[in-house]
PDB file of C-alpha atoms in Angstrom:
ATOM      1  CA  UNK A  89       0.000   0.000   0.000  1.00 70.00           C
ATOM      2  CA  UNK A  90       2.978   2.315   0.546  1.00 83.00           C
ATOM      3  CA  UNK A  91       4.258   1.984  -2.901  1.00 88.00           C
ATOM      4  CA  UNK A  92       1.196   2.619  -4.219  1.00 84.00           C
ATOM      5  CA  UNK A  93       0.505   5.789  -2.309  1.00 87.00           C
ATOM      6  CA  UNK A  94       4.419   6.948  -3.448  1.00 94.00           C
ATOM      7  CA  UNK A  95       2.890   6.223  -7.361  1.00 95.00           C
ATOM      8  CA  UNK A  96       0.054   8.391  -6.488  1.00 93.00           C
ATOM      9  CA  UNK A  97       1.457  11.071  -4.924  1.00 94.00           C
ATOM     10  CA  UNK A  98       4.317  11.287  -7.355  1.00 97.00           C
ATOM     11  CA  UNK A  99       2.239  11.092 -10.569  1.00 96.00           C
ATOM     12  CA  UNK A 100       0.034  13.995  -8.640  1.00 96.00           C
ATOM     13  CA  UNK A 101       3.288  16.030  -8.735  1.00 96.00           C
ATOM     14  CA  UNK A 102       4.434  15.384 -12.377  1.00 97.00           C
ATOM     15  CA  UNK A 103       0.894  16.417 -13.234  1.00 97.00           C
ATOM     16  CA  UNK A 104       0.466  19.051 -11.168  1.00 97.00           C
ATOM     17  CA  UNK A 105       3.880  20.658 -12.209  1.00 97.00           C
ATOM     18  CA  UNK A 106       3.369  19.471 -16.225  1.00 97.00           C
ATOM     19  CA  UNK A 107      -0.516  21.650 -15.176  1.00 96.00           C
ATOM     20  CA  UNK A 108       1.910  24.611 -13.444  1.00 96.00           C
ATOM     21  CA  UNK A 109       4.014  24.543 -16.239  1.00 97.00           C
ATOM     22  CA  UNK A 110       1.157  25.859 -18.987  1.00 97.00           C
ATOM     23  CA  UNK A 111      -0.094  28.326 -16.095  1.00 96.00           C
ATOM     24  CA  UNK A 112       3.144  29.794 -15.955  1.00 96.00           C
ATOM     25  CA  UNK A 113       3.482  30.601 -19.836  1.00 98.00           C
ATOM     26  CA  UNK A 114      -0.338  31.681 -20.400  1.00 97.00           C
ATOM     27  CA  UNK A 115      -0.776  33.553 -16.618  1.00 97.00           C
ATOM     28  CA  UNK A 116       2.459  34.256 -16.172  1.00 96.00           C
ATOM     29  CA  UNK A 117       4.223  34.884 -19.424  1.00 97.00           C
ATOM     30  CA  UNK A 118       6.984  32.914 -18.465  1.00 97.00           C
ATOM     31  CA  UNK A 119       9.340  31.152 -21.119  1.00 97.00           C
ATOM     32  CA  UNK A 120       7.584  28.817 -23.646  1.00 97.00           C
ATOM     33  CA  UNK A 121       9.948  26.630 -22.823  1.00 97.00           C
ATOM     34  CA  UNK A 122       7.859  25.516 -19.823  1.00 98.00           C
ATOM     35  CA  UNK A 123       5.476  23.896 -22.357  1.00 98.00           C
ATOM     36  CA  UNK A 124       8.500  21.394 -23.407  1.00 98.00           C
ATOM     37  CA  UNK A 125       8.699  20.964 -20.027  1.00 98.00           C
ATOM     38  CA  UNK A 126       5.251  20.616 -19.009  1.00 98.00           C
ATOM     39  CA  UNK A 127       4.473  17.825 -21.831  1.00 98.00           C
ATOM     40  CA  UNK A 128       7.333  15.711 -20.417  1.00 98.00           C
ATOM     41  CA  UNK A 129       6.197  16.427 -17.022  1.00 98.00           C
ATOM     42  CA  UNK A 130       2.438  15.039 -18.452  1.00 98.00           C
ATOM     43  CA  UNK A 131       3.687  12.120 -19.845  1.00 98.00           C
ATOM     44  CA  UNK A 132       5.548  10.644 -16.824  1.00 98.00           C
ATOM     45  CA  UNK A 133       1.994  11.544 -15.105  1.00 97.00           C
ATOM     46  CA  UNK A 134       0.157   9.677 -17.252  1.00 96.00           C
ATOM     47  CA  UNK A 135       2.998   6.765 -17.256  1.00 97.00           C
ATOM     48  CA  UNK A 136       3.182   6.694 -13.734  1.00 96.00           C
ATOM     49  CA  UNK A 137      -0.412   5.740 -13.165  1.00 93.00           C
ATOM     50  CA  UNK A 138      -0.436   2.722 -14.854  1.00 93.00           C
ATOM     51  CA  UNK A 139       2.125   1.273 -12.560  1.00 93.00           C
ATOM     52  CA  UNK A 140      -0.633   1.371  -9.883  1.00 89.00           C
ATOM     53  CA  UNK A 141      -1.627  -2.794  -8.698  1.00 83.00           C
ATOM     54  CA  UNK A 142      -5.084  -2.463  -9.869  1.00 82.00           C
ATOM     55  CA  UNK A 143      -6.608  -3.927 -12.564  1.00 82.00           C
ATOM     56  CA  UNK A 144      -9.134  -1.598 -13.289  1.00 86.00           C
ATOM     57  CA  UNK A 145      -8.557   2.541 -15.072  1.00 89.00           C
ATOM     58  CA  UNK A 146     -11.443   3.738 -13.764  1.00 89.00           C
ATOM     59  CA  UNK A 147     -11.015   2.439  -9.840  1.00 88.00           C
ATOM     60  CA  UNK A 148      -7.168   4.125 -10.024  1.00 88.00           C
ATOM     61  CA  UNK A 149      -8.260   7.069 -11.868  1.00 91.00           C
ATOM     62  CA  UNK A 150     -10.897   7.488  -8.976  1.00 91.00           C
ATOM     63  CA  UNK A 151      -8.143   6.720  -5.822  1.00 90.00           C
ATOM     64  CA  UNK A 152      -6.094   9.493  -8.150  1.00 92.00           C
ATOM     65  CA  UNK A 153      -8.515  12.255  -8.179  1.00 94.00           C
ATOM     66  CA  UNK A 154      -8.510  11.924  -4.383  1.00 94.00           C
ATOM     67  CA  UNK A 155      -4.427  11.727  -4.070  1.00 94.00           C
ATOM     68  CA  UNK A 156      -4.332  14.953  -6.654  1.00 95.00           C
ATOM     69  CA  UNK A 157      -6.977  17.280  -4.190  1.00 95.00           C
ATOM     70  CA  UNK A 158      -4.955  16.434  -1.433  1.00 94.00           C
ATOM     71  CA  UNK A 159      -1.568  16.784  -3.489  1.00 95.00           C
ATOM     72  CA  UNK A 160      -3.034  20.561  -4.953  1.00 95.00           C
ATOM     73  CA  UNK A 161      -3.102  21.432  -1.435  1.00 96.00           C
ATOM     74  CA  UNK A 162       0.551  21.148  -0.899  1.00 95.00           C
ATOM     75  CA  UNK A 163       0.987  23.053  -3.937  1.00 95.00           C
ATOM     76  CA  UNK A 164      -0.698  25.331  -2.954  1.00 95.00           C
ATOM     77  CA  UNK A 165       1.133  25.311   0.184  1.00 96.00           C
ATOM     78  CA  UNK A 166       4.506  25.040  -0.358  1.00 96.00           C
ATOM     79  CA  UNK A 167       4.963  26.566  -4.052  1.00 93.00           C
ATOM     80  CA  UNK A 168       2.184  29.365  -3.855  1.00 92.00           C
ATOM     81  CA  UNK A 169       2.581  29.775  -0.255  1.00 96.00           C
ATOM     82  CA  UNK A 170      -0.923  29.828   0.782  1.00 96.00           C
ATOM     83  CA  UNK A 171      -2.238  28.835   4.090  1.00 96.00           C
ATOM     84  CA  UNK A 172      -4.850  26.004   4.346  1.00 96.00           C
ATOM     85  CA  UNK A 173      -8.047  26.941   5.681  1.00 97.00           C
ATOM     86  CA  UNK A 174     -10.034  24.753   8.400  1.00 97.00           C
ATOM     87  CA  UNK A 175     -12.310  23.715   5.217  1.00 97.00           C
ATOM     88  CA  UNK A 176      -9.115  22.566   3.367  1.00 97.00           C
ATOM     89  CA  UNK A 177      -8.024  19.952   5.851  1.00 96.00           C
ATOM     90  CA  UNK A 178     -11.329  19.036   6.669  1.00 97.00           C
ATOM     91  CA  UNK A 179     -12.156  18.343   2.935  1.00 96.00           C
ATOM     92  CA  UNK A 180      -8.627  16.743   2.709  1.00 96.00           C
ATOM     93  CA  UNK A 181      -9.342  14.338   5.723  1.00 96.00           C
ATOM     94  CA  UNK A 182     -12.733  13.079   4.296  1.00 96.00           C
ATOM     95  CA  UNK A 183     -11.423  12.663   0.873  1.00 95.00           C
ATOM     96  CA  UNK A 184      -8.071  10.486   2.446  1.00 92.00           C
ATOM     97  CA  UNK A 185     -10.845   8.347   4.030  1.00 94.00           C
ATOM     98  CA  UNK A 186     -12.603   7.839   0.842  1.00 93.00           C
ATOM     99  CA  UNK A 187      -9.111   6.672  -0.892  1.00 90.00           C
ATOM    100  CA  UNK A 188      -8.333   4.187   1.731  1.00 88.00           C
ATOM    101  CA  UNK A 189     -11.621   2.809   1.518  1.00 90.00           C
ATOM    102  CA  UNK A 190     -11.373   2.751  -2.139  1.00 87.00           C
ATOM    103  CA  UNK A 191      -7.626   1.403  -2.188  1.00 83.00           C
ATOM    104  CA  UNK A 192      -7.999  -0.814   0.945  1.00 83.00           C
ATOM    105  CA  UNK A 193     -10.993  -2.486   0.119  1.00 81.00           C
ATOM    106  CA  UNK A 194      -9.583  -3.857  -3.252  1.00 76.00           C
ATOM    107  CA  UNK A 195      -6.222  -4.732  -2.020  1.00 70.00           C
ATOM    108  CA  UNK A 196      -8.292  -7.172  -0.075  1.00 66.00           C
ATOM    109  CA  UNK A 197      -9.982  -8.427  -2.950  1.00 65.00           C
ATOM    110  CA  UNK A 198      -7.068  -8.667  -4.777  1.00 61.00           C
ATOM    111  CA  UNK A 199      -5.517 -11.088  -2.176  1.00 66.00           C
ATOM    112  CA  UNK A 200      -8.534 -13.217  -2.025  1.00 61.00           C
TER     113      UNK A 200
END
């Protein structure tokens, strides 16, 4: 279950930063290099989720969209320094239980 959390939570960052990278030439009017960099960034994403242990898109896509709310908020933490607000970590905590109900629940099945 570790490993599959360290997947998650690094294809969250390589999409989140590919995501950052297109913000920061359109909102920003940074480089357009960042796009070259971006795309990469998307493609290890994209690569990285299919070396979830689950047989099923849809069931990892869904554990994903948790890991990536919860994964937004440290972006917006750390890299656009932002506080949290009581409603962030609340919504955080009830979508983390939702993942490990998802993720738990079919490891089980998995091993039956």
């Amino acid at each position: 279950m570790i490993k599959e959390f360290f997947i998650y939570f690094l294809a969250a960052f390589f999409e989140i930063f590919g995501c950052y990278s297109f913000w920061m030439v359109f909102k920003l009017n940074k480089s357009s290099f960042w796009i070259f960099i971006g795309t990469i960034s998307l493609i290890c994403f994209a690569f990285l989720l299919t070396k979830v242990n689950l047989d099923f898109a849809g069931r990892a896509y869904a554990i994903y969209g948790g890991i990536y709310i919860i994964s937004s908020l440290f972006w917006l933490y750390f890299v656009e320094k932002q506080s949290f607000t009581k409603y962030d970590i609340i919504g955080a905590f009830i979508i983390f239980i939702g993942i490990c109900t998802i993720l738990l629940g079919n490891q089980r099945l998995l091993n039956s």
